[in-house]
Short mmCIF file of C-alpha atoms in Angstrom, two decimals:
data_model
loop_
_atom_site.label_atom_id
_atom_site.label_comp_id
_atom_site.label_asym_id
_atom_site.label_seq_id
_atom_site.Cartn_x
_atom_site.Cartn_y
_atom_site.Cartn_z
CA UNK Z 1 75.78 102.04 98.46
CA UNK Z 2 73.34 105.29 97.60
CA UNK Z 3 74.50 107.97 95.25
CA UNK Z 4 72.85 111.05 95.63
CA UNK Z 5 72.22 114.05 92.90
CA UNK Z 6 70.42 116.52 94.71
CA UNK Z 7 72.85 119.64 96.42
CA UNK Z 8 71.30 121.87 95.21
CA UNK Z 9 70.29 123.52 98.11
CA UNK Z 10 73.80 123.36 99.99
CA UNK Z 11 75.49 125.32 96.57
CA UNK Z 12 72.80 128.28 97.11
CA UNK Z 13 73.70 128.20 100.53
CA UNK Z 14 77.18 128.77 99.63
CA UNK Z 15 76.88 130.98 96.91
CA UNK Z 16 74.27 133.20 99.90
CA UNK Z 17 76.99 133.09 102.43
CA UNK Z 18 80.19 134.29 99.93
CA UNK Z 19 77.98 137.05 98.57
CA UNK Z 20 76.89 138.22 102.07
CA UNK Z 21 80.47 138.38 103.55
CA UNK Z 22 81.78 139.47 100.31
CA UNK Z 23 79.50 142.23 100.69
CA UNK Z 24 79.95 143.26 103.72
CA UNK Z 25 83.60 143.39 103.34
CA UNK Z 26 83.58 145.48 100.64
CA UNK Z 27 81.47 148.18 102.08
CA UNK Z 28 83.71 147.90 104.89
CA UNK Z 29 87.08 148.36 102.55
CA UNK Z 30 84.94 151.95 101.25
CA UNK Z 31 83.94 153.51 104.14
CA UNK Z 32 87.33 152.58 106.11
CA UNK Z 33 89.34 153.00 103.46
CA UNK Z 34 88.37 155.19 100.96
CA UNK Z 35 85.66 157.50 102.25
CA UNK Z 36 88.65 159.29 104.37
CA UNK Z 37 90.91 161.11 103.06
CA UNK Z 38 93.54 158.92 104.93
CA UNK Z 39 93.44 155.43 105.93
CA UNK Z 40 94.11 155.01 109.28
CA UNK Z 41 95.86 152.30 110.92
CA UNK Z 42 93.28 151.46 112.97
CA UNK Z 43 91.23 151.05 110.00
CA UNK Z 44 93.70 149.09 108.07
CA UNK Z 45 93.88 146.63 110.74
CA UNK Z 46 90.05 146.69 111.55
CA UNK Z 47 89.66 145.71 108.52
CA UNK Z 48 92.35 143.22 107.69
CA UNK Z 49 91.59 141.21 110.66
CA UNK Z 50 87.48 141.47 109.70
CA UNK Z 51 88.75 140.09 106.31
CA UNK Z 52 90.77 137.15 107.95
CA UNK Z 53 87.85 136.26 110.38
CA UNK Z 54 85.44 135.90 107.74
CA UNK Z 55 87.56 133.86 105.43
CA UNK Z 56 87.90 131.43 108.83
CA UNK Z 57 84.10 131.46 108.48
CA UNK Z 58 84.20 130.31 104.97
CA UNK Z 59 86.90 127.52 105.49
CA UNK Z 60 84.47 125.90 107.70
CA UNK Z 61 82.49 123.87 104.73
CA UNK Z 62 85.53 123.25 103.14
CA UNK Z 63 87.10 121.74 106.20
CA UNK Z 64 84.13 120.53 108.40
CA UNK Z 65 86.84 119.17 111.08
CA UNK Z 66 88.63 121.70 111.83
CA UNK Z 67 85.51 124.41 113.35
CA UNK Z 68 87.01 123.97 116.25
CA UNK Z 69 90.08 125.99 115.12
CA UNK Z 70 88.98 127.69 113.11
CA UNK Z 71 86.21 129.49 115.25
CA UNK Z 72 89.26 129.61 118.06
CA UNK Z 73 91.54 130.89 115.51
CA UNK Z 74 88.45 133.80 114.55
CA UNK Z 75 87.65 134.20 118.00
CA UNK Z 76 91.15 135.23 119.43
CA UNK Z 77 91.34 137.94 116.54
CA UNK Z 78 88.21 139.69 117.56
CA UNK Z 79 89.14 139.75 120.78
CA UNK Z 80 92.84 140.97 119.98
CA UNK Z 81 91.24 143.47 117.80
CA UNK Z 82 88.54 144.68 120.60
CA UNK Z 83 91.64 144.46 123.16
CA UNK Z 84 93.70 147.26 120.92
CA UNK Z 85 90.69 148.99 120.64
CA UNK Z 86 89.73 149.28 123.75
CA UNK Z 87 93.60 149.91 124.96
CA UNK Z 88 95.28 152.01 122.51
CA UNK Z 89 92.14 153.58 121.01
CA UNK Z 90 93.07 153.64 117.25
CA UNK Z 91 91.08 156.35 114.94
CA UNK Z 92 89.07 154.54 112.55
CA UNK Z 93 85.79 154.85 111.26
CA UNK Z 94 82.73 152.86 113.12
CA UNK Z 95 82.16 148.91 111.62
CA UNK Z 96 82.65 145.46 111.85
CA UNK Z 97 79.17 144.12 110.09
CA UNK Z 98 81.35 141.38 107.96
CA UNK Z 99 83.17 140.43 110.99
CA UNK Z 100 80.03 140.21 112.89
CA UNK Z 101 78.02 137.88 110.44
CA UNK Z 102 81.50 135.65 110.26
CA UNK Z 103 81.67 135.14 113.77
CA UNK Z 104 77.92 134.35 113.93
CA UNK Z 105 78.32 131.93 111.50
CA UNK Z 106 81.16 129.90 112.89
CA UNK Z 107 79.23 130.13 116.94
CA UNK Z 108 76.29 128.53 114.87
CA UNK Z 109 78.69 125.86 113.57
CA UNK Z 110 80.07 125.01 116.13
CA UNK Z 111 77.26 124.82 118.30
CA UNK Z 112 76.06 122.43 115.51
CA UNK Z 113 78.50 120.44 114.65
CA UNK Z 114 80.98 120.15 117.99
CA UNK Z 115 80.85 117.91 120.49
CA UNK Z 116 79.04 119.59 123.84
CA UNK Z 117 81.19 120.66 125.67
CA UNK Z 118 84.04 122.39 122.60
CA UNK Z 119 80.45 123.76 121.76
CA UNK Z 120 79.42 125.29 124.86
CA UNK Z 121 82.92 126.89 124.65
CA UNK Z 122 82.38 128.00 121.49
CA UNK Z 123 79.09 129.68 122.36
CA UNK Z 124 80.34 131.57 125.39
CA UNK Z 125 83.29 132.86 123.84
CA UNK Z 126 82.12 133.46 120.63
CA UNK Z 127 79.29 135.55 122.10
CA UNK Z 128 81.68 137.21 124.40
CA UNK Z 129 83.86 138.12 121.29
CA UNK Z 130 81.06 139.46 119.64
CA UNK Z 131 78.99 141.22 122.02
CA UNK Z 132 81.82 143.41 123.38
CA UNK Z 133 83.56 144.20 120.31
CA UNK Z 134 81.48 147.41 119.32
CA UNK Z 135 81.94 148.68 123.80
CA UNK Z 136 85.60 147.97 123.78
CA UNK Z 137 86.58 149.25 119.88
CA UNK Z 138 84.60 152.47 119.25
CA UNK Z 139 83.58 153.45 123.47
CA UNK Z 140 80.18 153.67 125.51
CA UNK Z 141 77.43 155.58 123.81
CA UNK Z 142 73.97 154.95 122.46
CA UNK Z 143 74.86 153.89 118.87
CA UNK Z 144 77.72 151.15 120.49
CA UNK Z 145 75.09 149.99 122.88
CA UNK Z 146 72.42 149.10 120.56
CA UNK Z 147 74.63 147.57 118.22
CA UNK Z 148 75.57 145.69 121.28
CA UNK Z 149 72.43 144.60 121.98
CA UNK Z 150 71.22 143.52 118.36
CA UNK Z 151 74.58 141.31 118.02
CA UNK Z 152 73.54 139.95 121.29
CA UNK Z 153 70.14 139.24 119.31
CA UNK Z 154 72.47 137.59 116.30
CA UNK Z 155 74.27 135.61 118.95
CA UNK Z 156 71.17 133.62 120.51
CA UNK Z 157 69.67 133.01 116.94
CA UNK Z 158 73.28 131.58 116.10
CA UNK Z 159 73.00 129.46 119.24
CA UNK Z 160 69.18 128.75 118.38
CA UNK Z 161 69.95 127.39 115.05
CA UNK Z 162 72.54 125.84 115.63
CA UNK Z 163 71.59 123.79 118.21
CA UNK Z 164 68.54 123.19 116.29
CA UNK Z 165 69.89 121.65 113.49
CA UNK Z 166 71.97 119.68 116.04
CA UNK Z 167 68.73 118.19 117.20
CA UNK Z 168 67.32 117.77 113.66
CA UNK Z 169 70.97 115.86 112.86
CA UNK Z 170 70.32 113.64 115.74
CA UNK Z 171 66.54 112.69 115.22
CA UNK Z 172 68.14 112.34 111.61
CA UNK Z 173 70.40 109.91 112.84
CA UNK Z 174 68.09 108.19 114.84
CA UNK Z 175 65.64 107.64 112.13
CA UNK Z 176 68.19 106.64 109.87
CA UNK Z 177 69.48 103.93 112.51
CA UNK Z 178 65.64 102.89 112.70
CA UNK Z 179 65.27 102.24 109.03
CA UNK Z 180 68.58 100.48 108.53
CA UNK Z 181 67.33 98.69 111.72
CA UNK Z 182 64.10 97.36 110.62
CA UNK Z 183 65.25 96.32 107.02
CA UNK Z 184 67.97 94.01 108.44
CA UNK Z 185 65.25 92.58 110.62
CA UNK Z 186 63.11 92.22 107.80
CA UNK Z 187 66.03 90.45 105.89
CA UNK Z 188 66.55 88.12 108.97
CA UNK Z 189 62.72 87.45 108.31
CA UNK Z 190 63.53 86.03 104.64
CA UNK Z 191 65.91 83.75 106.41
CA UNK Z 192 63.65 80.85 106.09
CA UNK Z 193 63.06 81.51 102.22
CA UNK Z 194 67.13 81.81 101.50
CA UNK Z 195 68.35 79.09 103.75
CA UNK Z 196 65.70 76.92 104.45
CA UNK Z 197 65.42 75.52 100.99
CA UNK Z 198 68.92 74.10 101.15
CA UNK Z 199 69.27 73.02 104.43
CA UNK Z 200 66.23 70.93 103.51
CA UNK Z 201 67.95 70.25 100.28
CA UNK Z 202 70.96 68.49 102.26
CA UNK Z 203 68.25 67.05 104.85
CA UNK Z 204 66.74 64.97 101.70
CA UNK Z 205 69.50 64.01 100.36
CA UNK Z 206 71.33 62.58 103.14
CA UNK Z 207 68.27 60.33 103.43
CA UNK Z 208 68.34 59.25 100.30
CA UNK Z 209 72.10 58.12 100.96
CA UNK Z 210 71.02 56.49 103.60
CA UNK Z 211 68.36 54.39 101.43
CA UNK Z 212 70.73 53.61 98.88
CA UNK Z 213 73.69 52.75 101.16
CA UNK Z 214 71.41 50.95 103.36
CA UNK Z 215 74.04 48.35 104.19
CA UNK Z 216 76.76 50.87 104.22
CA UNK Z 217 79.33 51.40 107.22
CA UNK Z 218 78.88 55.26 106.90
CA UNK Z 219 75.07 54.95 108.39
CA UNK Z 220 75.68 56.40 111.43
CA UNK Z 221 77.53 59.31 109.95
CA UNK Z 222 74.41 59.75 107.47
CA UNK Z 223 72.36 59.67 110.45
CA UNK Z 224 74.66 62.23 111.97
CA UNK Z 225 74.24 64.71 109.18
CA UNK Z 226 70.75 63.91 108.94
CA UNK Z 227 70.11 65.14 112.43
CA UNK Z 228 72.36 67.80 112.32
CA UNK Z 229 70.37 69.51 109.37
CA UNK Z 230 67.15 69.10 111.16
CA UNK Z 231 68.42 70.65 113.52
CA UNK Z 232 69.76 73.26 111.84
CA UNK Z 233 66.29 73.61 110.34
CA UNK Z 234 64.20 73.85 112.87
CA UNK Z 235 66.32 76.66 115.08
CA UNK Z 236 66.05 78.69 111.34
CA UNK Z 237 62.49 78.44 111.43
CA UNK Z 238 62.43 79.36 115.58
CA UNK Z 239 64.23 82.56 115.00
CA UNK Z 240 62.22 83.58 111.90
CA UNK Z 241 59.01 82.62 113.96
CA UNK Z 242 59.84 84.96 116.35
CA UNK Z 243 61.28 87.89 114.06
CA UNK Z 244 58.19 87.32 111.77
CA UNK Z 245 55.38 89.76 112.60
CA UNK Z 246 51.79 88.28 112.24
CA UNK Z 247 51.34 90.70 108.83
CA UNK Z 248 54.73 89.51 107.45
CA UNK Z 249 53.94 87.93 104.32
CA UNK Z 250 56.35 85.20 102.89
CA UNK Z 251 59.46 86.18 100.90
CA UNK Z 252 59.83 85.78 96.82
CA UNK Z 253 61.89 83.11 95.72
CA UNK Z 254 64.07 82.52 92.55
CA UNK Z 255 61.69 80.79 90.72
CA UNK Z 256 59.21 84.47 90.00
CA UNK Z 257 61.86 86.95 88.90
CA UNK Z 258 59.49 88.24 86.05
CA UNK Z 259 55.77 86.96 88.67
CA UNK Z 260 57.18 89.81 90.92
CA UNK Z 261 57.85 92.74 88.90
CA UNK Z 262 54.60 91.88 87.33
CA UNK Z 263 52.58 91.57 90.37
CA UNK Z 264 54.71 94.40 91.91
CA UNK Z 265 53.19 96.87 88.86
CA UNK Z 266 49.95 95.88 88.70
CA UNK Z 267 47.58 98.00 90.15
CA UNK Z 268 49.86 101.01 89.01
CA UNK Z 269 48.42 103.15 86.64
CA UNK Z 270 50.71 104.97 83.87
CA UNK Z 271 53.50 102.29 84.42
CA UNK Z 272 55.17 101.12 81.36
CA UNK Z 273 56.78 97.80 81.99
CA UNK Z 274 59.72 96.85 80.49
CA UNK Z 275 61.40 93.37 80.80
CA UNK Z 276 64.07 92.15 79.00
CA UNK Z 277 63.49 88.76 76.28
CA UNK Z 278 64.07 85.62 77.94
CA UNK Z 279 64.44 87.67 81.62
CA UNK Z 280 62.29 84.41 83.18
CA UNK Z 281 65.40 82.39 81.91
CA UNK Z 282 67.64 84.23 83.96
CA UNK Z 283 68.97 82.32 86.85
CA UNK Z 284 69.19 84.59 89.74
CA UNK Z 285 69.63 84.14 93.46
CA UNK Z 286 66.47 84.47 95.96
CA UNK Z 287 68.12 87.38 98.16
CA UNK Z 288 67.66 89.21 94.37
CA UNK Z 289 64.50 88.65 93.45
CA UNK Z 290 63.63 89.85 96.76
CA UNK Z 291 65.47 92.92 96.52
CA UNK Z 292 63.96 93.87 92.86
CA UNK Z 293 60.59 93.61 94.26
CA UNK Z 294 61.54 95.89 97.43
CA UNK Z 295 63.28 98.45 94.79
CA UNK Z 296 60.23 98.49 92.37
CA UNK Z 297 57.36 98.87 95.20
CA UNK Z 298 59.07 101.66 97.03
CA UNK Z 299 60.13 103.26 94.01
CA UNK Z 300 56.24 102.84 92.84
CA UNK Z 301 55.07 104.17 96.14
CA UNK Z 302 57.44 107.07 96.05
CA UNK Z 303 56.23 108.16 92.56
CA UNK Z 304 52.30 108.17 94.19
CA UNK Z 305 53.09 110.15 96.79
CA UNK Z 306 55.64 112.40 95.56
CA UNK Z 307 55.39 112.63 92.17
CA UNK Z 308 51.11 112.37 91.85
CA UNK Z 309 51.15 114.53 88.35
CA UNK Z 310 53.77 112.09 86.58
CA UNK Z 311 52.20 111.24 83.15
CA UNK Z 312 54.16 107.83 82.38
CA UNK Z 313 56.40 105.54 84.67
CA UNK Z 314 58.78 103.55 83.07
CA UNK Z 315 60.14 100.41 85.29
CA UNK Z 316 62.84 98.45 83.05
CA UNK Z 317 64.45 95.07 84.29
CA UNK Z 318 67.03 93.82 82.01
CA UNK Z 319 70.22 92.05 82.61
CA UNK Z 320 73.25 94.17 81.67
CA UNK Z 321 77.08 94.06 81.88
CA UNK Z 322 79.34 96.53 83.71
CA UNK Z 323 82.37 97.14 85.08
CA UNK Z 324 83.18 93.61 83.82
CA UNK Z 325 80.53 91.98 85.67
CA UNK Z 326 77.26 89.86 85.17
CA UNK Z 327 74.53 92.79 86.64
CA UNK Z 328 70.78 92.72 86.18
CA UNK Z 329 69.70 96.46 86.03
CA UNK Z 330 66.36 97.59 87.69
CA UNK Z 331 65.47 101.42 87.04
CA UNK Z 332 62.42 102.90 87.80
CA UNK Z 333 61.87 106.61 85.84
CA UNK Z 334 58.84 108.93 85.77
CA UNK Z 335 58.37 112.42 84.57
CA UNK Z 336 56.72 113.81 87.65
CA UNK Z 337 59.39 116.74 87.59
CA UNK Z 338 57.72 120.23 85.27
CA UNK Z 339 59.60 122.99 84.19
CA UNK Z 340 60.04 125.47 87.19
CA UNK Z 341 58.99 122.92 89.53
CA UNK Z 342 61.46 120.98 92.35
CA UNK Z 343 60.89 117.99 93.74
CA UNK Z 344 59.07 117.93 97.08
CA UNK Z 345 61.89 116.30 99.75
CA UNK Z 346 60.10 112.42 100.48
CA UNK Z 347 60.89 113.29 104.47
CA UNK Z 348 61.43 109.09 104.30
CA UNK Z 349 63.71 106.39 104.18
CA UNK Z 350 62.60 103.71 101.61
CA UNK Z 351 66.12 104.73 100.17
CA UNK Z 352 67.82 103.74 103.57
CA UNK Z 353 65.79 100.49 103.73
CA UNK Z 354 66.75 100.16 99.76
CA UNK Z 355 69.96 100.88 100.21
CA UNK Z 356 70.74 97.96 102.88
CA UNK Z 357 69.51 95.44 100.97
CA UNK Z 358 71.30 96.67 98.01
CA UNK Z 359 74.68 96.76 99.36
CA UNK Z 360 74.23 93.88 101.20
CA UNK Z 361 74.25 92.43 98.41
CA UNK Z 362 77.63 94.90 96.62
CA UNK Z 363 75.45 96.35 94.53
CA UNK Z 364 74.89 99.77 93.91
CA UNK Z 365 71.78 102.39 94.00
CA UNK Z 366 71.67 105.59 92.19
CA UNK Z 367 68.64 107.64 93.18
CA UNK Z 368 68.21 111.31 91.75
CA UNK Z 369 66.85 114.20 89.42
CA UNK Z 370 67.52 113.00 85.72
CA UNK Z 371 67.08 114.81 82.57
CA UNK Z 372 65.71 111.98 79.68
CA UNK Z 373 65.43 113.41 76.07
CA UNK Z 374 64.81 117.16 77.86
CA UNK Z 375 61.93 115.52 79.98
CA UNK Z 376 63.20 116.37 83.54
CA UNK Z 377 62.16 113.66 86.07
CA UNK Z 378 63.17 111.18 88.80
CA UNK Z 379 64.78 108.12 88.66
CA UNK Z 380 66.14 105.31 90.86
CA UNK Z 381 68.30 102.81 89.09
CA UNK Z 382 69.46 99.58 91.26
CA UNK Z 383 72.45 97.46 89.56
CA UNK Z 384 72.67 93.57 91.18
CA UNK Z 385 75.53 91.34 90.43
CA UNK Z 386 74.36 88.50 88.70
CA UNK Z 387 76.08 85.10 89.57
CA UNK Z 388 77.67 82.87 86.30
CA UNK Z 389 77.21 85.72 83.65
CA UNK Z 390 74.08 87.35 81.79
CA UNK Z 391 71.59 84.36 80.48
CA UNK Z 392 73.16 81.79 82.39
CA UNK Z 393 69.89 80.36 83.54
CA UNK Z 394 68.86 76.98 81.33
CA UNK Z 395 66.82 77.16 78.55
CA UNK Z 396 62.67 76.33 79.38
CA UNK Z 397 62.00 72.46 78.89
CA UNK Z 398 65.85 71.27 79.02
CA UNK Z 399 67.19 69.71 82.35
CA UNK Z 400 69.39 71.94 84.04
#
C-alpha cells in the first residue's frame, strides 16, 4: 500500500476552475440582469440554465462516474436553451461565456475519461451544443459568427486535451503495469534465496533420519521425501535460472539485516545512519531484509537525482510497535525541499516497484513532502511486520 501527500496541484486546479465559472457567472447575472432596466425572461432563463450547466461541470470531480450524465444532462440544456432561442426568440442581452467554458470542460472530460465510443458521443454533441448556441440564440450576424467560430476553436482544444491526457493516462498505466511487472519478476528471482534454504533444510534432514533410522521400516518413505525435496529443489533453481538475468546479483538473506543498510549507505555522502541498539539481534525474515535494502537504495537514489542540494539524509531502521503489532520501521528523510521551492515530479516508479514488495508483504509505505522541526523536506517511511514481537531474535553467543 502507497500513501501519497502531494495534491497540491489538483486543489489549484479546483480552486482555477470555481473562480473561472464563478466569474463568468457573475458577470453574466450583471449584464443580464442588472444592466437593464428590466430583466427579461429570456435573460432569466439564459442565465439560470448557464448557472445549472456549469454547476454539472463542477460535479464532475466530485463524482468522476457519473460524466457521462452529467455532460448529457448539460448538453440537453444548451440545446433546449439554443432551441427556445432560436424558436421563440426571447429578448435578452448577448452571452453565454460561463456556459461556454462549462460545456468545454465537461467535452474535455469526457473525452478523457469515457470509454470511446460514450466519448465520441460526447465530443460530437457537445461541440454541436456549443458551436450553434450563439447562431440559434441571438441570430446570423458577424459578432454571432465569430463567436461561433472561436468556440469552435475551444471545442477542438477540449477534444485535444482531453484526448491527450487520455493517452498520457494510458502510457501511465502501461508504465505502471511495467514496473509492478518487473518487481514481481525480480521477487520470483529471490525465490532461490527464500525457499531454497528450507527445502534444502528438509532435504538434510530427512537424510539424517535416514542415517539414524538406518534399520527402520519407514526407509522407503524417508527416501520418498528425500527425493521429493530434491526435486522440489532443483525445478526452484530451473525457474530462477531462467528468470535470473546474467547482471542479477544474489538476494540478501536474514543473516545481514544491519550488513545491508550499511553497505546500502555507503558510498552516500551526507547520510546520517541511524540503527537501532541490538537491531543485528533482531530476527527477521529474508523477504524483509530484502525489501529494506530495495526501500533504502531507491530512496538513496531518489534523493541524488531529485533532491541534489539536500544538506543531510537521515536513514533510521529501528524496530517499533503499532497498531498492536511487531513492525520494524525504515524511513529515509532529507532536507532537499527550500523555502519557495517544490519538489521536481521523479517522472519514475521506484515507488511502484517499492510499493509491491511492500504490500506483498501487508506492510505499508508512506512517501511524501514532510515538515521536520520547520525544515521542509521529503521523506519515505516503510513499516514491515515483524514476526514473534520486537527483539525476538536470540541474544549473540546463546543457542537459539
Amino acid at each position: 500500500m502507497i500513501r501519497s501527500t502531494n495534491r497540491t496541484l489538483g486543489r489549484i486546479l479546483v480552486v482555477l476552475e470555481i473562480v473561472a465559472l464563478v466569474g463568468f457567472n457573475g458577470d453574466e447575472a450583471v449584464r443580464r440582469l442588472f444592466l437593464h432596466d428590466q430583466a427579461t425572461p429570456g435573460a432569466i432563463a439564459f442565465f439560470g440554465f448557464g448557472a445549472v450547466i456549469s454547476t454539472l461541470a463542477l460535479l464532475r470531480r466530485r463524482y468522476p462516474g457519473a460524466i457521462a450524465q452529467l455532460a448529457a444532462s448539460a448538453f440537453a440544456l444548451s440545446l433546449i436553451c439554443s432551441a427556445a432561442g432560436f424558436f421563440a426568440k426571447p429578448a435578452a442581452p448577448f452571452g453565454g461565456d460561463g456556459e461556454a467554458l462549462a460545456l468545454v470542460l465537461l467535452i474535455g472530460a469526457g473525452c478523457h475519461r469515457l470509454r470511446s465510443l460514450p466519448a465520441v458521443a460526447v465530443a460530437i454533441v457537445g461541440g454541436l451544443a456549443l458551436v450553434t448556441a450563439p447562431m440559434l440564440r441571438y441570430g446570423r450576424d458577424s459578432t454571432t459568427l465569430t463567436l461561433a467560430v472561436f468556440w469552435t476553436i475551444l471545442w477542438g482544444c477540449s477534444v485535444a486535451i482531453g484526448l491527450m491526457l487520455r493517452d498520457a493516462d494510458a502510457r501511465r498505466e502501461a508504465a505502471l503495469a511495467a514496473a509492478r511487472n518487473r518487481e514481481r519478476l525480480a521477487l520470483a528471482r529471490e525465490l532461490h534465496d527464500l525457499v531454497a534454504h528450507h527445502i534444502t533444510g528438509v532435504v538434510v534432514r530427512t537424510q539424517a533420519a535416514q542415517v539414524v533410522l538406518a534399520e527402520s521400516p519407514e526407509q522407503e518413505l524417508l527416501r520418498e521425501i528425500e527425493g521429493a525435496g530434491a526435486e522440489a529443489l532443483a525445478a526452484v533453481r530451473r525457474l530462477v535460472t531462467m528468470l535470473r538475468s546474467p547482471e542479477q546479483t544474489m538476494a540478501l538473506t536474514s543473516d545481514g539485516l544491519v550488513e545491508a543498510v550499511e553497505s546500502t549507505v555507503a558510498g552516500h555522502a551526507n547520510v546520517d545512519l541511524r540503527l537501532a541498539p541490538g537491531l543485528e539481534d533482531l530476527t527477521v525474515a529474508p523477504e524483509t531484509v530484502s525489501t529494506v535494502h530495495r526501500v533504502v537504495l531507491e530512496s538513496l537514489t531518489n534523493v541524488r537525482k531529485h533532491a541534489p542540494d539536500a544538506r543531510t539524509v537521515t536513514v533510521t531502521v529501528e524496530p517499533t510497535v503499532g497498531q498492536g503489532k511487531a513492525l520494524l520501521r525504515v524511513e529515509v528523510r532529507n532536507d532537499g525541499i527550500r523555502p519557495g521551492r517544490a519538489r521536481r515530479s521523479s517522472g519514475g516508479y521506484g515507488l511502484i516497484g517499492m510499493g509491491e514488495r511492500i504490500g506483498a508483504l501487508d506492510g505499508t509505505l508512506t512517501a511524501g513532502e514532510d515538515d521536520h522541526h520547520g525544515e521542509r523536506g521529503w521523506r519515505v517511511l516503510a513499516e514491515l511486520p515483524l514476526p514473534g514481537g520486537v527483539g525476538a531474535g536470540p541474544e549473540k553467543g546463546t543457542a537459539p
